[in-house]
XYZ file of C-alpha atoms in Angstrom:
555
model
C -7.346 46.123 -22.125
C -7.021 48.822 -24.613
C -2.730 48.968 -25.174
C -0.225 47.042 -24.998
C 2.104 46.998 -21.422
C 4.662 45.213 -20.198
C 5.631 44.059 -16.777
C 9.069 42.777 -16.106
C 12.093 42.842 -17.848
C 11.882 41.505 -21.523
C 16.081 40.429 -22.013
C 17.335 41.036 -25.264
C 18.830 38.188 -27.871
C 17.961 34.697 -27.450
C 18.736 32.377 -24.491
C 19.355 29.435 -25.873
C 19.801 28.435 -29.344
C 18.243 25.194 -29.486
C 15.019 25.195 -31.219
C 12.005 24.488 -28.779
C 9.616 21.814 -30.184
C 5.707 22.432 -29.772
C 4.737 20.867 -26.666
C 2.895 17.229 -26.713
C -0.548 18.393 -26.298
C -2.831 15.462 -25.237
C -6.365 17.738 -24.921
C -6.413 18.828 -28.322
C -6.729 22.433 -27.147
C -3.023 23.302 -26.499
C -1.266 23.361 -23.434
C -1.740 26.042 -21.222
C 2.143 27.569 -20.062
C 1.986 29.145 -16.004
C 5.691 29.298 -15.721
C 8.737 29.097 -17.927
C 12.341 29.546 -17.020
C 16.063 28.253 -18.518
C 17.621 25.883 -15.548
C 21.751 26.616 -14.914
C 22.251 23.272 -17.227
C 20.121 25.363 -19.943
C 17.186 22.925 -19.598
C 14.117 24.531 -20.270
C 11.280 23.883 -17.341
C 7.832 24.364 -18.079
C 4.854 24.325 -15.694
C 1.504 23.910 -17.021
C -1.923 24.188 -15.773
C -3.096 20.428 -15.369
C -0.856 18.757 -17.499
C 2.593 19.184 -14.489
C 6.132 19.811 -15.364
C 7.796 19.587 -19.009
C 11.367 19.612 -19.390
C 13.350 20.197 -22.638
C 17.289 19.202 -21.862
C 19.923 20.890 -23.395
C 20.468 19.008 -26.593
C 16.984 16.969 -26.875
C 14.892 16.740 -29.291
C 11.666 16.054 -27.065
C 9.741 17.453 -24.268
C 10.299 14.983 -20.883
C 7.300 14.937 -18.949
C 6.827 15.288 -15.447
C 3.375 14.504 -13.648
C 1.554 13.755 -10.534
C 0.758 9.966 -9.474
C -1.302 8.597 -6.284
C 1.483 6.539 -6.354
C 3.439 7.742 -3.460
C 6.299 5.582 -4.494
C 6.488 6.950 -7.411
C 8.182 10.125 -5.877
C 6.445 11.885 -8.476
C 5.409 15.834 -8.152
C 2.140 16.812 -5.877
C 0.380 18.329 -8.026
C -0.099 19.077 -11.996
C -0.697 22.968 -11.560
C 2.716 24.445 -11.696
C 3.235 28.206 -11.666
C 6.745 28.397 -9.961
C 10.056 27.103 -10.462
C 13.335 28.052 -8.512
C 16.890 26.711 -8.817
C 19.685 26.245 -6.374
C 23.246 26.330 -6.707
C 23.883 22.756 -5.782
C 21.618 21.658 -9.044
C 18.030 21.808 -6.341
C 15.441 22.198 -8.633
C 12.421 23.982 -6.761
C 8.347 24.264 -8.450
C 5.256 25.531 -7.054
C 1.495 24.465 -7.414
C -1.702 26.406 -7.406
C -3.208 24.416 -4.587
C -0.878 22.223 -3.503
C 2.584 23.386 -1.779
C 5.926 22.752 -3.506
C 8.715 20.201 -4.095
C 12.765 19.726 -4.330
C 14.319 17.505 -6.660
C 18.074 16.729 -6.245
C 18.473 14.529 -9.073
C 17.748 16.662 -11.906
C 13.724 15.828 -11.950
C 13.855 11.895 -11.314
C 12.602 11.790 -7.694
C 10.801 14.141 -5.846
C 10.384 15.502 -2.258
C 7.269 17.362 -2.004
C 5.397 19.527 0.505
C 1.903 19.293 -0.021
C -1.417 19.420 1.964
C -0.476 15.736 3.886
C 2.860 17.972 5.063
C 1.722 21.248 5.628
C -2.079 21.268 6.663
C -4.459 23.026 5.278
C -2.213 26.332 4.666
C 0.952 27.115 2.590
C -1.016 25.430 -0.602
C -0.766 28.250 -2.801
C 2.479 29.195 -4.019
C 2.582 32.913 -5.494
C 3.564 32.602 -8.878
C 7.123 32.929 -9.554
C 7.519 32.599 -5.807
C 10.703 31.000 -5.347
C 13.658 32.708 -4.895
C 16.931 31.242 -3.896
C 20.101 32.827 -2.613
C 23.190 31.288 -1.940
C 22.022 28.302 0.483
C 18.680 29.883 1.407
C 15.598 29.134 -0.709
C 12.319 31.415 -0.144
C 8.959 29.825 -1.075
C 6.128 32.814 -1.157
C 2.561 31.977 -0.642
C -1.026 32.620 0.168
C -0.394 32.200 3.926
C 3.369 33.754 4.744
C 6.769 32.736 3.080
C 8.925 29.572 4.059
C 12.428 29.750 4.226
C 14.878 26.956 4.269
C 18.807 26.613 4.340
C 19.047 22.968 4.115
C 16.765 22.039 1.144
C 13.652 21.679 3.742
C 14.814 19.740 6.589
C 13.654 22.453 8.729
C 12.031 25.620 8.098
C 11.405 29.028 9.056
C 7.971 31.570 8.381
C 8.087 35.212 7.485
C 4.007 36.018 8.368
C 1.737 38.455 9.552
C 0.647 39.260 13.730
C -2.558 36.478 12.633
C -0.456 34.088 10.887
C 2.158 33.853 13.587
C -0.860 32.167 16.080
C -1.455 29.396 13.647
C 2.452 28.796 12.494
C 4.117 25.418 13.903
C 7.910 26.685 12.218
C 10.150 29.132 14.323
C 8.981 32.807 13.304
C 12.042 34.727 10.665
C 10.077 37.768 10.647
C 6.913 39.255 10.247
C 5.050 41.091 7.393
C 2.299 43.509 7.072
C 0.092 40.984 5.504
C 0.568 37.992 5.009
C -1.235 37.037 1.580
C 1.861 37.292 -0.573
C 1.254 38.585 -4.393
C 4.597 38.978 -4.999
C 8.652 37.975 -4.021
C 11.938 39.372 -5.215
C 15.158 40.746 -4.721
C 15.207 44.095 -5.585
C 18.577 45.721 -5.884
C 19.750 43.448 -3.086
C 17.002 43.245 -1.044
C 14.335 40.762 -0.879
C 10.942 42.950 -1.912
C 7.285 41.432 -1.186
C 4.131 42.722 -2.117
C 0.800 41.611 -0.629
C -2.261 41.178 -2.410
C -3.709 44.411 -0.349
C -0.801 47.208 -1.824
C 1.733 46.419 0.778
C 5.306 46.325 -0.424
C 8.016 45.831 1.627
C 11.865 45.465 2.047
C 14.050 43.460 4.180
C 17.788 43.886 3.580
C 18.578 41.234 6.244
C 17.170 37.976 4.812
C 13.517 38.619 5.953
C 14.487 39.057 9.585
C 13.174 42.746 9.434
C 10.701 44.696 7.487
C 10.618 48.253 6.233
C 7.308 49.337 5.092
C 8.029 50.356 1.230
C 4.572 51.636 -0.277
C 0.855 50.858 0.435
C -0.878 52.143 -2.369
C -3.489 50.897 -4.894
C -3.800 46.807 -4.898
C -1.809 45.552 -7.145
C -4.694 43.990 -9.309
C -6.912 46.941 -10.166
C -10.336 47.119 -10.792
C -10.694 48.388 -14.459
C -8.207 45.805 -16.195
C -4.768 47.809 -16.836
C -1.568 46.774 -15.450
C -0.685 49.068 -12.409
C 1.366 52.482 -13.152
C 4.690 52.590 -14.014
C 5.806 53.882 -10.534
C 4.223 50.505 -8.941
C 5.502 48.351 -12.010
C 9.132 49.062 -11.517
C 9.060 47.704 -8.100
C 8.317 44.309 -9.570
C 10.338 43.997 -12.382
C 12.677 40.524 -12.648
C 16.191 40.414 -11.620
C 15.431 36.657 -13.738
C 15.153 35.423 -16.823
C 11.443 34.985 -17.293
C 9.170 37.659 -16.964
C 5.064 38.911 -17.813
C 3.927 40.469 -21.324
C 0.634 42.105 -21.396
C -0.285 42.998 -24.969
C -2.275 43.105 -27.872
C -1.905 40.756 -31.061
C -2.470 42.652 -34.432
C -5.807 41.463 -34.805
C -7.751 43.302 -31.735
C -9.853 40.354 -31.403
C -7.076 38.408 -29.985
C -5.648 39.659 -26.445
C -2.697 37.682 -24.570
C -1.642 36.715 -21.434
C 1.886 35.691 -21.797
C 4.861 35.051 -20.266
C 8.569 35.700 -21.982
C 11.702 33.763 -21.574
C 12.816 36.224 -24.289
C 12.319 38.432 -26.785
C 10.955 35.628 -29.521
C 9.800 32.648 -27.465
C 6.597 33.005 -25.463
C 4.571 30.532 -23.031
C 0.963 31.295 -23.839
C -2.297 29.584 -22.860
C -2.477 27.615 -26.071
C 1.589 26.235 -26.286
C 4.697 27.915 -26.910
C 4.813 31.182 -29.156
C 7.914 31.929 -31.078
C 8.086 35.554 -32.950
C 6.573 38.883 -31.620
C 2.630 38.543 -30.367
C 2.085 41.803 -32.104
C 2.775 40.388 -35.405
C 1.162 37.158 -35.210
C -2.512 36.314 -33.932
C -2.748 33.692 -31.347
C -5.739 31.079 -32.285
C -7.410 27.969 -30.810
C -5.882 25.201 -32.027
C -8.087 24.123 -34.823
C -10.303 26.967 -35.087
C -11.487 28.748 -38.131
C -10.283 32.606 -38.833
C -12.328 34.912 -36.666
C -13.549 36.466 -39.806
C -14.735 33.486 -41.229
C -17.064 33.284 -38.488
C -20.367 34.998 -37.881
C -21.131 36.635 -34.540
C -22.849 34.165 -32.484
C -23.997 36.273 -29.748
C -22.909 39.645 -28.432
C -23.785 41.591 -25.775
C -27.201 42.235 -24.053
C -28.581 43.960 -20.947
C -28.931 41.626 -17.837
C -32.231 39.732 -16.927
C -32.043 41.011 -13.355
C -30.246 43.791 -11.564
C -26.934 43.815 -10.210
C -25.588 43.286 -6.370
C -22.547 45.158 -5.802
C -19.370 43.695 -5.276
C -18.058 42.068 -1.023
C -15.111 43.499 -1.140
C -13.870 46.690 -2.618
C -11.705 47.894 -5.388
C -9.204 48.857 -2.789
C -8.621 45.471 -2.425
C -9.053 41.969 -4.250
C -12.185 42.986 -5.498
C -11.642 39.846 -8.626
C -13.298 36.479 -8.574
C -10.672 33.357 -7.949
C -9.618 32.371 -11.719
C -9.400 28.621 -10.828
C -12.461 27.584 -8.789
C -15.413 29.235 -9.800
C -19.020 28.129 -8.968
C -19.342 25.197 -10.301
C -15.851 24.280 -11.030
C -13.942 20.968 -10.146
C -10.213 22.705 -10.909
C -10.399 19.963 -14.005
C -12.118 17.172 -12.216
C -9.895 17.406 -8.915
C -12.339 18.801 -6.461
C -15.974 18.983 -5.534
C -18.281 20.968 -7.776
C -18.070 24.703 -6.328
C -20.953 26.130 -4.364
C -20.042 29.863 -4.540
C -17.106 32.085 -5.656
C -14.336 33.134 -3.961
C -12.274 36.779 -3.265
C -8.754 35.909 -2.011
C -7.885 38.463 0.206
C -5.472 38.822 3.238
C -6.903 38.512 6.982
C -8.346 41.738 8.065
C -9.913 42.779 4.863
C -13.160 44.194 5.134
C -16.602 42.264 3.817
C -19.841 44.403 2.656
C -23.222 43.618 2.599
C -24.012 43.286 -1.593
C -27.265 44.362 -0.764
C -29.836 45.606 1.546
C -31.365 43.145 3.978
C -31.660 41.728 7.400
C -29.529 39.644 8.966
C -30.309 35.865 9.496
C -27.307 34.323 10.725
C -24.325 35.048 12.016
C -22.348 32.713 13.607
C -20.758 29.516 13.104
C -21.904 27.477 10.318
C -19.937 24.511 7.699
C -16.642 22.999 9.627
C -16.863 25.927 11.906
C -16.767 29.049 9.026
C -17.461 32.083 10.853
C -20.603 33.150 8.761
C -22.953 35.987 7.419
C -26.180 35.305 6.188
C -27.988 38.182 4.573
C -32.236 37.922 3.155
C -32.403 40.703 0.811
C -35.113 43.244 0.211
C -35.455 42.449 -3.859
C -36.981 39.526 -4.876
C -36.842 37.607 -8.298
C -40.295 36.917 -10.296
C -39.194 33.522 -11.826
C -40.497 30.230 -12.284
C -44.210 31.694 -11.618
C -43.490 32.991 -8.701
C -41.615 35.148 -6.148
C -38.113 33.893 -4.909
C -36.443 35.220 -2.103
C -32.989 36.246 -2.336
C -30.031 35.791 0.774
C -26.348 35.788 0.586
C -23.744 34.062 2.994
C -20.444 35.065 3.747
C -18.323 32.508 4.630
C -14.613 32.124 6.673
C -14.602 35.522 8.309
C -12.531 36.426 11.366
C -14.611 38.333 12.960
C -18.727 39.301 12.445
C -19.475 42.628 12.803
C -23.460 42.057 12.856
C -25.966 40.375 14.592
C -29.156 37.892 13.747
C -31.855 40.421 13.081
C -30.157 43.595 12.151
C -30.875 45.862 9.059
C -27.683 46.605 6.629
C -27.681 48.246 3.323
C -25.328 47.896 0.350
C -21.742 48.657 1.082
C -22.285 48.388 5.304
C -19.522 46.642 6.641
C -20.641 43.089 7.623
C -17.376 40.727 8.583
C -13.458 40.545 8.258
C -11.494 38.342 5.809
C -9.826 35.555 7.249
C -9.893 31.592 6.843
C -12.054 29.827 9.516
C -13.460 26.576 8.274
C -12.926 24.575 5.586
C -10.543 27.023 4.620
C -6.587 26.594 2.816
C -5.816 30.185 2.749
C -7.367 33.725 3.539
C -10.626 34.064 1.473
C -14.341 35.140 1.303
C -16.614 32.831 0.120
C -19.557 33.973 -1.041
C -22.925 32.735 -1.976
C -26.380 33.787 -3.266
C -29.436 31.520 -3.149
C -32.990 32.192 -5.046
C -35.538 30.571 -3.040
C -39.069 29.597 -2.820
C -39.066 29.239 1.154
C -38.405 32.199 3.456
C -36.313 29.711 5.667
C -32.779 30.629 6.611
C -32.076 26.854 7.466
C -32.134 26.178 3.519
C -29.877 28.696 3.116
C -26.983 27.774 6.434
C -26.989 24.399 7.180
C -23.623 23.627 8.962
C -23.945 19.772 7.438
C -25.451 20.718 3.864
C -22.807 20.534 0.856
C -24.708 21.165 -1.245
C -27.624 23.775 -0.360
C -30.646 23.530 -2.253
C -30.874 26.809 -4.032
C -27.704 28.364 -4.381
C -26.677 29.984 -7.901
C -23.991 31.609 -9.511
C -23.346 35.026 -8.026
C -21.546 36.246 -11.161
C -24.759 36.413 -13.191
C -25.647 38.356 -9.965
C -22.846 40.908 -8.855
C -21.824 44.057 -11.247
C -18.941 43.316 -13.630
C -16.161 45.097 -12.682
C -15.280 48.576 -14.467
C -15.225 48.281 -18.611
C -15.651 44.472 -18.631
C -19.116 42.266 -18.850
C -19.999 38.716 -18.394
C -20.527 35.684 -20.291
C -23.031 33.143 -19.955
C -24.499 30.271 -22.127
C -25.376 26.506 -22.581
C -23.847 23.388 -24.371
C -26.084 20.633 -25.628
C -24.960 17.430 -27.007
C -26.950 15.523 -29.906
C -29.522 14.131 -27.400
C -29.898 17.281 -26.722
C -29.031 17.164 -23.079
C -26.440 19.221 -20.986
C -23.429 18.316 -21.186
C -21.912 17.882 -17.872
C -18.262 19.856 -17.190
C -17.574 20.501 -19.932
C -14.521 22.335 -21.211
C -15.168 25.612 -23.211
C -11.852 27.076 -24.590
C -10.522 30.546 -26.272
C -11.829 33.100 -23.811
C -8.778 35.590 -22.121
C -8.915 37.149 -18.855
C -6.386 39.219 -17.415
C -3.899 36.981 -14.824
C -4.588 37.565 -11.259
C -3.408 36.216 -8.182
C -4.095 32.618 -9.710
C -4.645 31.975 -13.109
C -7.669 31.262 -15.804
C -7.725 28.153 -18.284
C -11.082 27.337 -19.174
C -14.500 27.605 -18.175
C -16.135 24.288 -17.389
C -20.084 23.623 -17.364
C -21.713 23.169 -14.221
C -22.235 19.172 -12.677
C -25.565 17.835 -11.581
C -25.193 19.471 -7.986
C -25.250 23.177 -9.368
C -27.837 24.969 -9.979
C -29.088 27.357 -12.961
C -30.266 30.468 -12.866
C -33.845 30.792 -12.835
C -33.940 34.285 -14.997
C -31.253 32.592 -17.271
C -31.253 28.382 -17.031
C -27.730 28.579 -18.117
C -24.661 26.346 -17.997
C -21.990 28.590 -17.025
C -21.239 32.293 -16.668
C -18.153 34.009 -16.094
C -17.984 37.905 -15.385
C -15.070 40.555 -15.635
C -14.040 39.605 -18.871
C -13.014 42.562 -20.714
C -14.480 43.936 -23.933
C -13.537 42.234 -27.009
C -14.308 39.502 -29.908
C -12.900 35.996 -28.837
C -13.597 32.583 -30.591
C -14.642 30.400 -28.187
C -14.289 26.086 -28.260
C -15.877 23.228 -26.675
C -15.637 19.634 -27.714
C -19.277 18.263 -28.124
C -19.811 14.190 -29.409
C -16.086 14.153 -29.705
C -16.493 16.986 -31.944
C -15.140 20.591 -31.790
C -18.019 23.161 -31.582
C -16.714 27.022 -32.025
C -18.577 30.133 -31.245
C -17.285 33.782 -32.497
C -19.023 36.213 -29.643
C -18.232 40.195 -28.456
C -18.287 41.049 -24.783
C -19.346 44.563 -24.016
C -18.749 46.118 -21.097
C -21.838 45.833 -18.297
C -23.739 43.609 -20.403
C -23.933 39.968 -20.376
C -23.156 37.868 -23.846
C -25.280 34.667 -24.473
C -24.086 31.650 -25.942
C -25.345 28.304 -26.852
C -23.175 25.675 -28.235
C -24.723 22.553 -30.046
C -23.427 19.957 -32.435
């Protein structure tokens, strides 16, 4: 990210004149802001990623807390990633969750009605951020798999979806949209605007009923780190209050990710910012000045080559932010097998490599699946490992057991067959001793036996590189999911906190025996912090672009 940009509208003059306390952060390493936005009663409503809801009332001295339970009598929220809010004009208060629908309260946050994966199914989870619009009576709720509309605060609902979405879809059908995979929802001088994750934008000046095809042009995350051009920016700019910054501190080393409720207050990853990011550096809680640290590792050419990427730059070409191989989302799932590309139904999958084709077919809870042995091998371990990747959740297959592909051959469609909440590839890469596709696709295997991370494997995207590394504790053994803080990466369709070690069930590298990696993180010196023995560890490192930075962190 070499400038600073701006997305959205940045409103001049304060909001509110009450002074915003630092929020109550219980992890030590701040409190990372998704959403942020003034209520009509001038409450301030912050959603968080892990930690739920936090509202400041008009007049209070102290943040009220708002969280999920297991509790179901609790009438708590679903779920404690909130990216969304939304507010009707009968004092509804609407939020949305990265993985776990959406909720009303009528009683200014006390109880809760919520609309999660017991009440939906296994599609609708992800809310797009900022997705909720209301209008008069009629409340809009954008996500992964269509938008749901409502005009009596959810007792019944409509769906604005795609031709594919509209087989699958139990609510009467609004209207239909080019894709269905929504990135973004507005009105737009009037009339409702959405924008797919793909580069389709359209308008509906009828309430959704109707669709006019408005621009399909580059996706709307592109591949080399920049915000899109102006002439694509102004079509999402925020008739709100809260909006996106994308900018540079005055130290370089610093970049942030934040988002504005005005010109001096700022929800960051770390807390609440007050004053302009360009004149103040934003820092891990805790940590020493950059400059008071040496360079622990910078970077370094990669121990084996590079795939290239499953789906294109013309598309979601990015690696989900929130569950990553080996990832738990912050101890709520299953340690991750692969990675994922959230893309809409449709969207074409390529072969990362050359190969033959070893399965194709069902495979895990159904997935429609690609399984690819590759022509390169890896000398590791004292020996030679075979390499395969597997597609999974496709559509449609394209090839056959048997057949030869090379790199960038068409292989499968996008879609969400499976184990599957939304339209996704998942992909995987496996290093293996045997030449025996049955370790590789084994419909009741969770965990396969030699699958690694494929971001140590596939190219970093344009002008960013990767980071990898290990973290020891004083017994000098790994230290299981573990939370390592301080590194940025540019916002997405969902969003990035942390990067968290890998559990027992993962596997490392063979060339590299690491703990975690994480690729497409653009060029720059960040201070990076894990909490070791109960201790805080930091790390000062410099990503270059196309190489991969190493970094060990012990007590």
């Amino acid at each position: 990210m070499r400038g600073a940009w701006c997305v959205g509208l940045l409103l001049a003059g304060s909001l509110n004149a009450q002074t915003i306390p630092p929020l109550p952060d219980s992890s030590g390493w701040g409190v990372h802001v998704l959403a942020f936005a003034y209520a009509p009663d001038r409450s301030l409503w912050v959603g968080t990623y892990g930690q739920g809801i936090f509202v400041l009332r008009k007049g209070a001295r102290s943040w009220e807390q708002i969280r999920a339970s297991a509790d179901t009598a609790a009438h708590s929220i679903s779920w404690d990633f909130v990216h969304a809010f939304g507010f009707g004009p009968r004092g509804q208060i609407w939020y949305g969750t990265v993985g776990n629908g959406w909720g009303l309260s009528t009683d200014g946050g006390k109880t809760w009605r919520n609309w999660g994966y017991s009440e939906l199914g296994p599609e609708w989870q992800y809310v797009t951020q900022d997705g909720i619009l209301t209008r008069d009576n009629v409340t809009y709720i954008a996500t992964a798999d269509g938008i749901k509309v409502t005009s009596n605060d959810g007792r019944s609902w409509q769906v604005i979806t795609d031709s594919i979405g509209a087989t699958t879809a139990t609510d009467p059908i609004l209207g239909r949209l080019p894709n269905q995979y929504v990135h973004n929802l507005d009105f737009i001088v009037g009339d409702l605007m959405q924008a797919s994750l793909s580069g389709w934008m359209a308008t509906s000046d009828d309430g959704g009923h109707t669709w006019t095809l408005y621009k399909h042009g580059p996706n709307v995350v592109r591949d080399d780190g920049e915000v899109p051009s102006p002439r694509y920016a102004t079509a999402f700019q925020r008739a709100r209050s809260q909006g996106i910054a994308l900018g540079l501190c005055s130290d370089p080393n610093f970049v942030l990710l934040v988002h504005v409720i005005d010109n001096e207050t700022r929800g960051t990853p770390w807390g609440i910012l007050h004053g302009n990011p360009r004149d103040r550096c934003l820092a891990l809680p805790d940590a020493p000045p950059a400059g008071t640290l040496t360079v622990s590792a910078r970077g370094e050419p990669a121990r084996h080559t590079w795939f290239r990427r499953p789906i294109d730059t013309l598309y979601q070409a990015r690696i989900d932010q929130t569950y990553r191989f080996g990832s738990t989302m912050g101890g709520n799932f299953q340690p991750h097998q692969g990675v994922e590309f959230n893309n809409g139904d449709g969207t074409p999958v390529y072969a990362i490599g050359d190969g033959v084709v070893v399965h194709s077919g069902p495979a895990e809870r159904g997935a429609l699946t690609v399984a690819i042995k590759h022509d390169r091998r890896l000398i590791a371990d004292g020996g030679e490992l075979f390499l395969f990747s597997a597609y999974y959740h496709n559509s449609r297959l394209l090839r056959k057991v048997g057949e030869r592909v090379k790199a960038g051959d068409v292989i499968a469609l996008v879609g969400n067959t499976g184990r599957a909440t939304n339209d996704h590839l998942h992909l995987e890469l496996h290093a293996s001793p045997f030449d025996s596709t049955g370790l590789i696709v084994d419909s009741t295997q969770r965990y396969p036996p030699y699958n690694v991370n494929p971001e140590l494997w596939i190219e970093p995207l344009r002008g960013t590189g990767t980071v990898a590394g290990q973290v020891w504790d004083s017994a000098g053994q790994p230290v299981y999911h573990a939370r390592i803080f301080g590194l940025i990466k540019r916002q997405t369709e969902t969003p990035f906190s942390f990067i968290e070690t890998y559990g027992p069930r993962n596997h490392q590298d063979p060339a590299y025996r690491e703990h975690f990696a994480i690729t497409d993180v653009g060029p720059g010196n960040f201070v990076l912090g894990v909490t070791i023995n109960g201790k805080k560890v930091f790390r000062r490192v410099i990503v270059e672009a196309g190489k991969v930075t190493w970094v060990e962190f012990r007590p």
